[in-house]
Amino acid sequence: MLVFTSCGPSSEDLTNQGKKKLSVNKFKEAISLFDAAIKEDANNMDAYNSRGYAQMALQEYSKANSDFTKAIEIYVETEEDVPNAYRFYYNRGNVKRFQNDNKGAVIDYTQAIQLDATIYDIYLNRGLANAEVEGFTASVQDFDKAIDLANGSDKRIFLHKARILMLSKQFDLAIASLDKAIALDPNYGEAYYYKALSLSGKVGKADEKVCKMLAMSESLGYTEASAALAKYCN
């Protein structure tokens, strides 16, 4: 007598199915698959990390933090060489930043950099957190490192760097950074808005050039420019 048995999907298969759901923003369906993957293998770091990402997308930050922490704990206990293990710390750093725990975020981003110093997004996000922790100088240094690793190709970095330079009243440097962002994307409405603010900070008023920048920003769909135009340029 032949007995036929069927095996269900493995933990890895379930994790990969969950990632496909993540790729199309079906976060709750993805979580169910990651739950099943973890039930099959309680040491599946990838499943915990991926479930944490889905929880983060749903703004379930406490649950996401717990999942990333579990992935880290398993990683620390294993002697295996885990590819892209930096993601566990990077993702938890993002959650901590969303929860306004910037000090904790910097610690996690720094750990992520120790595991892989080639990922420019880590420096970008550490720069955002460092503005509240180590100060403007450390923040700008992180942005400069991110710019270098990205070969100057990411407009977001120039924008965030400019915003920090504005806070320290370095308006000429802020304008130069924003010009680089605009060169990458001439339709970057947010960059025109902050260039208008930088110009206003430099001259001490909303002159014709400032209002022109605000109008450009508004025409490109950046809604905050509308309020500034109505307040300062009418």
Short mmCIF file of N, CA and C in Angstrom, two decimals, residues 47-228:
data_model
loop_
_atom_site.label_atom_id
_atom_site.label_comp_id
_atom_site.label_asym_id
_atom_site.label_seq_id
_atom_site.Cartn_x
_atom_site.Cartn_y
_atom_site.Cartn_z
N ALA A 47 11.65 36.63 8.19
CA ALA A 47 10.21 36.77 8.39
C ALA A 47 9.90 37.83 9.44
N TYR A 48 10.67 37.85 10.53
CA TYR A 48 10.46 38.88 11.55
C TYR A 48 10.74 40.26 10.98
N ASN A 49 11.83 40.39 10.24
CA ASN A 49 12.18 41.69 9.67
C ASN A 49 11.11 42.15 8.69
N SER A 50 10.65 41.23 7.84
CA SER A 50 9.65 41.59 6.84
C SER A 50 8.31 41.91 7.49
N ARG A 51 7.95 41.16 8.51
CA ARG A 51 6.70 41.47 9.21
C ARG A 51 6.81 42.83 9.90
N GLY A 52 7.99 43.12 10.46
CA GLY A 52 8.19 44.43 11.06
C GLY A 52 8.02 45.55 10.05
N TYR A 53 8.51 45.32 8.83
CA TYR A 53 8.37 46.34 7.78
C TYR A 53 6.89 46.57 7.46
N ALA A 54 6.12 45.47 7.38
CA ALA A 54 4.70 45.60 7.11
C ALA A 54 4.00 46.34 8.25
N GLN A 55 4.37 46.02 9.49
CA GLN A 55 3.78 46.72 10.64
C GLN A 55 4.14 48.21 10.60
N MET A 56 5.36 48.51 10.21
CA MET A 56 5.79 49.90 10.13
C MET A 56 4.97 50.65 9.08
N ALA A 57 4.71 49.99 7.96
CA ALA A 57 3.92 50.62 6.90
C ALA A 57 2.50 50.92 7.38
N LEU A 58 2.01 50.11 8.31
CA LEU A 58 0.67 50.31 8.88
C LEU A 58 0.71 51.22 10.11
N GLN A 59 1.89 51.78 10.39
CA GLN A 59 2.11 52.67 11.54
C GLN A 59 1.87 51.97 12.87
N GLU A 60 2.05 50.67 12.89
CA GLU A 60 2.01 49.89 14.12
C GLU A 60 3.44 49.82 14.66
N TYR A 61 3.92 50.96 15.15
CA TYR A 61 5.34 51.09 15.43
C TYR A 61 5.83 50.21 16.58
N SER A 62 5.00 50.03 17.59
CA SER A 62 5.40 49.18 18.71
C SER A 62 5.59 47.74 18.26
N LYS A 63 4.65 47.25 17.45
CA LYS A 63 4.76 45.89 16.93
C LYS A 63 5.97 45.75 16.01
N ALA A 64 6.19 46.77 15.18
CA ALA A 64 7.34 46.75 14.28
C ALA A 64 8.64 46.71 15.06
N ASN A 65 8.72 47.53 16.09
CA ASN A 65 9.92 47.57 16.93
C ASN A 65 10.20 46.19 17.52
N SER A 66 9.15 45.53 17.99
CA SER A 66 9.31 44.20 18.58
C SER A 66 9.82 43.19 17.56
N ASP A 67 9.30 43.26 16.33
CA ASP A 67 9.74 42.33 15.29
C ASP A 67 11.19 42.57 14.89
N PHE A 68 11.57 43.83 14.72
CA PHE A 68 12.96 44.11 14.35
C PHE A 68 13.91 43.70 15.48
N THR A 69 13.48 43.94 16.72
CA THR A 69 14.30 43.55 17.86
C THR A 69 14.47 42.03 17.91
N LYS A 70 13.41 41.29 17.60
CA LYS A 70 13.51 39.83 17.58
C LYS A 70 14.46 39.36 16.49
N ALA A 71 14.39 39.98 15.33
CA ALA A 71 15.31 39.63 14.24
C ALA A 71 16.75 39.88 14.67
N ILE A 72 16.98 41.00 15.36
CA ILE A 72 18.32 41.34 15.83
C ILE A 72 18.80 40.32 16.87
N GLU A 73 17.92 39.96 17.78
CA GLU A 73 18.29 39.00 18.83
C GLU A 73 18.69 37.65 18.22
N ILE A 74 17.94 37.19 17.24
CA ILE A 74 18.28 35.93 16.59
C ILE A 74 19.60 36.06 15.84
N TYR A 75 19.78 37.21 15.17
CA TYR A 75 21.02 37.45 14.43
C TYR A 75 22.23 37.44 15.36
N VAL A 76 22.11 38.11 16.50
CA VAL A 76 23.23 38.18 17.44
C VAL A 76 23.58 36.79 17.98
N GLU A 77 22.56 35.96 18.16
CA GLU A 77 22.78 34.62 18.72
C GLU A 77 23.35 33.63 17.71
N THR A 78 23.13 33.91 16.43
CA THR A 78 23.61 32.97 15.41
C THR A 78 25.06 33.27 15.04
N GLU A 79 25.75 32.26 14.59
CA GLU A 79 27.13 32.44 14.13
C GLU A 79 27.19 32.50 12.62
N GLU A 80 26.02 32.52 11.99
CA GLU A 80 25.97 32.53 10.54
C GLU A 80 26.30 33.93 10.00
N ASP A 81 26.82 33.93 8.77
CA ASP A 81 27.03 35.19 8.05
C ASP A 81 25.72 35.55 7.36
N VAL A 82 24.99 36.49 7.92
CA VAL A 82 23.65 36.83 7.41
C VAL A 82 23.75 37.97 6.41
N PRO A 83 23.43 37.72 5.14
CA PRO A 83 23.47 38.80 4.15
C PRO A 83 22.50 39.92 4.51
N ASN A 84 22.94 41.12 4.34
CA ASN A 84 22.08 42.30 4.56
C ASN A 84 21.52 42.39 5.97
N ALA A 85 22.27 41.91 6.95
CA ALA A 85 21.80 42.00 8.34
C ALA A 85 21.68 43.44 8.80
N TYR A 86 22.33 44.36 8.09
CA TYR A 86 22.22 45.78 8.44
C TYR A 86 20.76 46.23 8.45
N ARG A 87 19.92 45.57 7.63
CA ARG A 87 18.52 45.99 7.50
C ARG A 87 17.78 45.91 8.83
N PHE A 88 18.13 44.94 9.68
CA PHE A 88 17.44 44.80 10.95
C PHE A 88 17.62 46.06 11.79
N TYR A 89 18.84 46.55 11.84
CA TYR A 89 19.15 47.76 12.63
C TYR A 89 18.63 49.01 11.92
N TYR A 90 18.76 49.04 10.61
CA TYR A 90 18.30 50.20 9.85
C TYR A 90 16.79 50.37 10.00
N ASN A 91 16.06 49.27 9.86
CA ASN A 91 14.60 49.34 9.99
C ASN A 91 14.17 49.74 11.39
N ARG A 92 14.85 49.17 12.40
CA ARG A 92 14.49 49.54 13.77
C ARG A 92 14.84 51.01 14.03
N GLY A 93 15.93 51.48 13.44
CA GLY A 93 16.27 52.89 13.56
C GLY A 93 15.19 53.78 12.97
N ASN A 94 14.61 53.36 11.84
CA ASN A 94 13.53 54.13 11.23
C ASN A 94 12.32 54.19 12.16
N VAL A 95 11.97 53.06 12.76
CA VAL A 95 10.84 53.04 13.69
C VAL A 95 11.10 53.97 14.86
N LYS A 96 12.30 53.92 15.40
CA LYS A 96 12.62 54.77 16.55
C LYS A 96 12.54 56.25 16.16
N ARG A 97 12.96 56.57 14.95
CA ARG A 97 12.88 57.97 14.51
C ARG A 97 11.42 58.39 14.37
N PHE A 98 10.58 57.51 13.85
CA PHE A 98 9.16 57.81 13.74
C PHE A 98 8.52 58.00 15.12
N GLN A 99 9.09 57.34 16.13
CA GLN A 99 8.60 57.46 17.50
C GLN A 99 9.30 58.58 18.27
N ASN A 100 10.07 59.40 17.54
CA ASN A 100 10.81 60.53 18.12
C ASN A 100 11.89 60.10 19.11
N ASP A 101 12.35 58.86 19.01
CA ASP A 101 13.50 58.39 19.78
C ASP A 101 14.74 58.53 18.90
N ASN A 102 15.15 59.79 18.69
CA ASN A 102 16.26 60.04 17.76
C ASN A 102 17.59 59.49 18.28
N LYS A 103 17.79 59.53 19.58
CA LYS A 103 19.02 58.99 20.14
C LYS A 103 19.12 57.50 19.88
N GLY A 104 18.02 56.77 20.12
CA GLY A 104 17.99 55.35 19.83
C GLY A 104 18.17 55.07 18.35
N ALA A 105 17.59 55.92 17.52
CA ALA A 105 17.72 55.76 16.07
C ALA A 105 19.16 55.89 15.63
N VAL A 106 19.87 56.90 16.16
CA VAL A 106 21.28 57.09 15.80
C VAL A 106 22.10 55.86 16.17
N ILE A 107 21.84 55.29 17.33
CA ILE A 107 22.57 54.09 17.77
C ILE A 107 22.34 52.95 16.77
N ASP A 108 21.09 52.76 16.36
CA ASP A 108 20.79 51.67 15.42
C ASP A 108 21.37 51.95 14.04
N TYR A 109 21.27 53.18 13.57
CA TYR A 109 21.85 53.51 12.26
C TYR A 109 23.37 53.29 12.27
N THR A 110 24.00 53.65 13.37
CA THR A 110 25.45 53.48 13.47
C THR A 110 25.81 52.00 13.43
N GLN A 111 25.02 51.16 14.09
CA GLN A 111 25.25 49.72 14.04
C GLN A 111 25.05 49.20 12.62
N ALA A 112 24.05 49.72 11.94
CA ALA A 112 23.82 49.31 10.55
C ALA A 112 25.00 49.67 9.67
N ILE A 113 25.57 50.86 9.88
CA ILE A 113 26.73 51.30 9.11
C ILE A 113 27.93 50.40 9.38
N GLN A 114 28.09 49.94 10.60
CA GLN A 114 29.19 49.04 10.92
C GLN A 114 29.07 47.72 10.16
N LEU A 115 27.83 47.33 9.85
CA LEU A 115 27.61 46.09 9.10
C LEU A 115 27.72 46.31 7.60
N ASP A 116 27.37 47.50 7.14
CA ASP A 116 27.50 47.82 5.71
C ASP A 116 27.58 49.34 5.56
N ALA A 117 28.77 49.82 5.26
CA ALA A 117 29.00 51.27 5.17
C ALA A 117 28.79 51.82 3.77
N THR A 118 28.15 51.05 2.89
CA THR A 118 27.97 51.48 1.50
C THR A 118 26.54 51.91 1.18
N ILE A 119 25.64 51.86 2.16
CA ILE A 119 24.23 52.15 1.90
C ILE A 119 23.94 53.61 2.24
N TYR A 120 23.71 54.43 1.24
CA TYR A 120 23.61 55.87 1.51
C TYR A 120 22.35 56.25 2.27
N ASP A 121 21.28 55.46 2.16
CA ASP A 121 20.06 55.78 2.89
C ASP A 121 20.27 55.75 4.40
N ILE A 122 21.20 54.92 4.86
CA ILE A 122 21.46 54.88 6.31
C ILE A 122 22.04 56.21 6.77
N TYR A 123 22.99 56.74 6.02
CA TYR A 123 23.58 58.04 6.36
C TYR A 123 22.55 59.15 6.25
N LEU A 124 21.69 59.07 5.22
CA LEU A 124 20.64 60.07 5.07
C LEU A 124 19.74 60.11 6.30
N ASN A 125 19.28 58.95 6.73
CA ASN A 125 18.36 58.91 7.87
C ASN A 125 19.07 59.21 9.18
N ARG A 126 20.34 58.80 9.29
CA ARG A 126 21.07 59.17 10.50
C ARG A 126 21.29 60.68 10.55
N GLY A 127 21.46 61.29 9.39
CA GLY A 127 21.59 62.74 9.35
C GLY A 127 20.34 63.43 9.86
N LEU A 128 19.17 62.91 9.51
CA LEU A 128 17.91 63.47 9.99
C LEU A 128 17.82 63.35 11.50
N ALA A 129 18.20 62.19 12.04
CA ALA A 129 18.14 61.98 13.49
C ALA A 129 19.23 62.77 14.21
N ASN A 130 20.39 62.86 13.59
CA ASN A 130 21.51 63.54 14.24
C ASN A 130 21.28 65.03 14.42
N ALA A 131 20.40 65.59 13.62
CA ALA A 131 20.07 67.02 13.80
C ALA A 131 19.53 67.27 15.20
N GLU A 132 18.90 66.23 15.78
CA GLU A 132 18.33 66.35 17.12
C GLU A 132 19.24 65.78 18.20
N VAL A 133 20.29 65.06 17.79
CA VAL A 133 21.13 64.35 18.78
C VAL A 133 22.53 64.96 18.86
N GLU A 134 23.31 64.83 17.81
CA GLU A 134 24.69 65.31 17.82
C GLU A 134 24.81 66.75 17.35
N GLY A 135 23.79 67.25 16.67
CA GLY A 135 23.81 68.64 16.23
C GLY A 135 23.98 68.79 14.73
N PHE A 136 23.95 70.04 14.27
CA PHE A 136 23.94 70.34 12.85
C PHE A 136 25.19 69.87 12.13
N THR A 137 26.36 70.00 12.76
CA THR A 137 27.61 69.61 12.09
C THR A 137 27.62 68.13 11.77
N ALA A 138 27.25 67.30 12.75
CA ALA A 138 27.20 65.85 12.52
C ALA A 138 26.15 65.50 11.48
N SER A 139 25.04 66.22 11.50
CA SER A 139 23.98 65.98 10.54
C SER A 139 24.45 66.25 9.11
N VAL A 140 25.10 67.40 8.91
CA VAL A 140 25.60 67.75 7.57
C VAL A 140 26.67 66.77 7.12
N GLN A 141 27.51 66.31 8.02
CA GLN A 141 28.53 65.31 7.67
C GLN A 141 27.88 64.03 7.16
N ASP A 142 26.79 63.62 7.81
CA ASP A 142 26.07 62.43 7.34
C ASP A 142 25.49 62.65 5.96
N PHE A 143 24.90 63.83 5.73
CA PHE A 143 24.33 64.11 4.41
C PHE A 143 25.43 64.13 3.34
N ASP A 144 26.58 64.71 3.67
CA ASP A 144 27.68 64.75 2.70
C ASP A 144 28.16 63.33 2.35
N LYS A 145 28.21 62.46 3.36
CA LYS A 145 28.59 61.07 3.10
C LYS A 145 27.54 60.40 2.23
N ALA A 146 26.28 60.66 2.49
CA ALA A 146 25.20 60.09 1.67
C ALA A 146 25.30 60.59 0.23
N ILE A 147 25.59 61.87 0.05
CA ILE A 147 25.75 62.44 -1.29
C ILE A 147 26.88 61.74 -2.03
N ASP A 148 27.98 61.52 -1.32
CA ASP A 148 29.14 60.87 -1.92
C ASP A 148 28.80 59.44 -2.36
N LEU A 149 28.14 58.69 -1.47
CA LEU A 149 27.80 57.30 -1.79
C LEU A 149 26.76 57.21 -2.91
N ALA A 150 25.88 58.22 -2.98
CA ALA A 150 24.85 58.23 -4.03
C ALA A 150 25.34 58.88 -5.32
N ASN A 151 26.61 59.29 -5.34
CA ASN A 151 27.17 59.97 -6.50
C ASN A 151 26.36 61.21 -6.89
N GLY A 152 25.82 61.88 -5.86
CA GLY A 152 25.08 63.12 -6.09
C GLY A 152 23.81 62.95 -6.89
N SER A 153 23.21 61.75 -6.84
CA SER A 153 22.07 61.47 -7.72
C SER A 153 20.72 61.54 -7.02
N ASP A 154 20.69 61.76 -5.71
CA ASP A 154 19.43 61.74 -4.97
C ASP A 154 19.09 63.15 -4.50
N LYS A 155 18.03 63.71 -5.06
CA LYS A 155 17.65 65.09 -4.77
C LYS A 155 17.25 65.27 -3.31
N ARG A 156 16.74 64.21 -2.67
CA ARG A 156 16.28 64.33 -1.28
C ARG A 156 17.41 64.73 -0.34
N ILE A 157 18.59 64.21 -0.60
CA ILE A 157 19.71 64.49 0.30
C ILE A 157 20.05 65.97 0.27
N PHE A 158 20.09 66.56 -0.92
CA PHE A 158 20.39 67.98 -1.03
C PHE A 158 19.33 68.82 -0.34
N LEU A 159 18.07 68.40 -0.45
CA LEU A 159 16.99 69.14 0.22
C LEU A 159 17.14 69.08 1.73
N HIS A 160 17.34 67.89 2.28
CA HIS A 160 17.46 67.76 3.74
C HIS A 160 18.71 68.47 4.26
N LYS A 161 19.79 68.41 3.51
CA LYS A 161 20.99 69.13 3.90
C LYS A 161 20.72 70.63 3.95
N ALA A 162 20.01 71.13 2.95
CA ALA A 162 19.69 72.56 2.90
C ALA A 162 18.84 72.98 4.09
N ARG A 163 17.90 72.14 4.48
CA ARG A 163 17.04 72.49 5.61
C ARG A 163 17.85 72.63 6.90
N ILE A 164 18.84 71.76 7.08
CA ILE A 164 19.71 71.86 8.27
C ILE A 164 20.57 73.11 8.18
N LEU A 165 21.09 73.41 6.99
CA LEU A 165 21.90 74.61 6.82
C LEU A 165 21.08 75.87 7.08
N MET A 166 19.82 75.84 6.72
CA MET A 166 18.94 76.98 7.00
C MET A 166 18.77 77.19 8.50
N LEU A 167 18.61 76.09 9.23
CA LEU A 167 18.44 76.19 10.68
C LEU A 167 19.65 76.81 11.35
N SER A 168 20.83 76.59 10.76
CA SER A 168 22.05 77.19 11.31
C SER A 168 22.38 78.51 10.61
N LYS A 169 21.39 79.04 9.85
CA LYS A 169 21.49 80.35 9.18
C LYS A 169 22.62 80.42 8.16
N GLN A 170 22.96 79.30 7.57
CA GLN A 170 23.95 79.27 6.49
C GLN A 170 23.19 79.28 5.15
N PHE A 171 22.61 80.43 4.87
CA PHE A 171 21.65 80.52 3.77
C PHE A 171 22.30 80.35 2.40
N ASP A 172 23.50 80.87 2.20
CA ASP A 172 24.16 80.72 0.90
C ASP A 172 24.45 79.25 0.60
N LEU A 173 24.92 78.53 1.62
CA LEU A 173 25.19 77.10 1.43
C LEU A 173 23.89 76.33 1.20
N ALA A 174 22.83 76.73 1.90
CA ALA A 174 21.53 76.10 1.71
C ALA A 174 21.04 76.30 0.28
N ILE A 175 21.17 77.52 -0.23
CA ILE A 175 20.73 77.81 -1.60
C ILE A 175 21.53 76.99 -2.60
N ALA A 176 22.83 76.86 -2.38
CA ALA A 176 23.67 76.07 -3.28
C ALA A 176 23.23 74.61 -3.29
N SER A 177 22.88 74.08 -2.12
CA SER A 177 22.42 72.70 -2.03
C SER A 177 21.07 72.52 -2.74
N LEU A 178 20.18 73.49 -2.56
CA LEU A 178 18.87 73.42 -3.21
C LEU A 178 19.00 73.54 -4.73
N ASP A 179 19.94 74.34 -5.19
CA ASP A 179 20.16 74.45 -6.63
C ASP A 179 20.57 73.09 -7.22
N LYS A 180 21.32 72.31 -6.45
CA LYS A 180 21.71 70.98 -6.91
C LYS A 180 20.50 70.05 -6.96
N ALA A 181 19.62 70.18 -5.98
CA ALA A 181 18.39 69.38 -6.00
C ALA A 181 17.53 69.74 -7.21
N ILE A 182 17.43 71.03 -7.50
CA ILE A 182 16.61 71.50 -8.63
C ILE A 182 17.24 71.08 -9.96
N ALA A 183 18.57 71.06 -10.01
CA ALA A 183 19.25 70.61 -11.22
C ALA A 183 18.91 69.14 -11.52
N LEU A 184 18.76 68.36 -10.46
CA LEU A 184 18.39 66.95 -10.63
C LEU A 184 16.94 66.81 -11.03
N ASP A 185 16.09 67.71 -10.54
CA ASP A 185 14.66 67.65 -10.85
C ASP A 185 14.11 69.08 -10.94
N PRO A 186 14.04 69.64 -12.15
CA PRO A 186 13.55 71.02 -12.32
C PRO A 186 12.10 71.21 -11.88
N ASN A 187 11.38 70.12 -11.62
CA ASN A 187 9.99 70.22 -11.18
C ASN A 187 9.83 69.89 -9.70
N TYR A 188 10.89 70.07 -8.95
CA TYR A 188 10.92 69.73 -7.52
C TYR A 188 10.35 70.91 -6.73
N GLY A 189 9.03 70.94 -6.59
CA GLY A 189 8.35 72.07 -5.97
C GLY A 189 8.80 72.36 -4.56
N GLU A 190 9.08 71.32 -3.79
CA GLU A 190 9.51 71.52 -2.41
C GLU A 190 10.85 72.24 -2.34
N ALA A 191 11.74 71.95 -3.29
CA ALA A 191 13.04 72.61 -3.31
C ALA A 191 12.91 74.10 -3.59
N TYR A 192 12.00 74.47 -4.49
CA TYR A 192 11.78 75.90 -4.75
C TYR A 192 11.23 76.60 -3.50
N TYR A 193 10.38 75.90 -2.77
CA TYR A 193 9.81 76.48 -1.54
C TYR A 193 10.91 76.79 -0.54
N TYR A 194 11.79 75.83 -0.32
CA TYR A 194 12.86 76.06 0.66
C TYR A 194 13.92 77.03 0.14
N LYS A 195 14.05 77.10 -1.17
CA LYS A 195 14.95 78.12 -1.71
C LYS A 195 14.37 79.50 -1.44
N ALA A 196 13.05 79.63 -1.56
CA ALA A 196 12.39 80.91 -1.25
C ALA A 196 12.62 81.27 0.21
N LEU A 197 12.49 80.31 1.11
CA LEU A 197 12.73 80.57 2.53
C LEU A 197 14.18 80.96 2.78
N SER A 198 15.10 80.30 2.09
CA SER A 198 16.52 80.62 2.26
C SER A 198 16.83 82.03 1.77
N LEU A 199 16.27 82.38 0.63
CA LEU A 199 16.47 83.73 0.10
C LEU A 199 15.87 84.77 1.04
N SER A 200 14.70 84.47 1.58
CA SER A 200 14.06 85.38 2.53
C SER A 200 14.91 85.53 3.79
N GLY A 201 15.47 84.41 4.26
CA GLY A 201 16.33 84.48 5.44
C GLY A 201 17.58 85.28 5.19
N LYS A 202 18.10 85.21 3.97
CA LYS A 202 19.32 85.94 3.62
C LYS A 202 19.10 87.44 3.54
N VAL A 203 18.00 87.86 2.91
CA VAL A 203 17.76 89.29 2.71
C VAL A 203 16.87 89.89 3.80
N GLY A 204 16.24 89.03 4.59
CA GLY A 204 15.42 89.51 5.70
C GLY A 204 14.02 89.92 5.32
N LYS A 205 13.58 89.57 4.11
CA LYS A 205 12.22 89.92 3.70
C LYS A 205 11.82 89.08 2.49
N ALA A 206 10.53 89.12 2.19
CA ALA A 206 10.03 88.42 1.01
C ALA A 206 10.02 89.40 -0.16
N ASP A 207 11.12 89.46 -0.89
CA ASP A 207 11.21 90.39 -2.01
C ASP A 207 10.68 89.72 -3.29
N GLU A 208 10.88 90.38 -4.40
CA GLU A 208 10.33 89.88 -5.67
C GLU A 208 10.87 88.49 -6.02
N LYS A 209 12.15 88.28 -5.76
CA LYS A 209 12.75 86.99 -6.09
C LYS A 209 12.18 85.88 -5.22
N VAL A 210 11.97 86.19 -3.94
CA VAL A 210 11.38 85.21 -3.02
C VAL A 210 9.98 84.83 -3.48
N CYS A 211 9.19 85.84 -3.83
CA CYS A 211 7.81 85.59 -4.27
C CYS A 211 7.77 84.81 -5.58
N LYS A 212 8.74 85.05 -6.43
CA LYS A 212 8.81 84.31 -7.68
C LYS A 212 9.08 82.83 -7.40
N MET A 213 9.97 82.55 -6.44
CA MET A 213 10.26 81.17 -6.07
C MET A 213 9.04 80.49 -5.46
N LEU A 214 8.32 81.23 -4.63
CA LEU A 214 7.11 80.67 -4.03
C LEU A 214 6.06 80.37 -5.10
N ALA A 215 5.94 81.26 -6.06
CA ALA A 215 4.98 81.05 -7.14
C ALA A 215 5.36 79.82 -7.96
N MET A 216 6.66 79.65 -8.21
CA MET A 216 7.12 78.47 -8.93
C MET A 216 6.79 77.20 -8.15
N SER A 217 7.04 77.25 -6.85
CA SER A 217 6.75 76.10 -6.00
C SER A 217 5.26 75.76 -6.03
N GLU A 218 4.42 76.78 -5.94
CA GLU A 218 2.98 76.56 -5.98
C GLU A 218 2.55 75.97 -7.31
N SER A 219 3.11 76.47 -8.39
CA SER A 219 2.73 75.98 -9.72
C SER A 219 3.11 74.53 -9.93
N LEU A 220 4.09 74.06 -9.14
CA LEU A 220 4.53 72.67 -9.24
C LEU A 220 3.82 71.77 -8.22
N GLY A 221 2.82 72.35 -7.55
CA GLY A 221 1.96 71.54 -6.71
C GLY A 221 2.35 71.42 -5.26
N TYR A 222 3.33 72.23 -4.78
CA TYR A 222 3.71 72.16 -3.37
C TYR A 222 2.78 73.08 -2.58
N THR A 223 1.85 72.51 -1.85
CA THR A 223 0.74 73.26 -1.28
C THR A 223 1.16 74.28 -0.22
N GLU A 224 2.25 74.02 0.50
CA GLU A 224 2.66 74.96 1.54
C GLU A 224 3.06 76.30 0.96
N ALA A 225 3.43 76.30 -0.31
CA ALA A 225 3.82 77.56 -0.95
C ALA A 225 2.64 78.50 -1.08
N SER A 226 1.45 77.96 -1.22
CA SER A 226 0.25 78.79 -1.40
C SER A 226 0.02 79.68 -0.20
N ALA A 227 0.13 79.11 1.00
CA ALA A 227 -0.08 79.87 2.22
C ALA A 227 0.97 80.96 2.37
N ALA A 228 2.22 80.64 2.03
CA ALA A 228 3.30 81.63 2.11
C ALA A 228 3.09 82.76 1.10
#
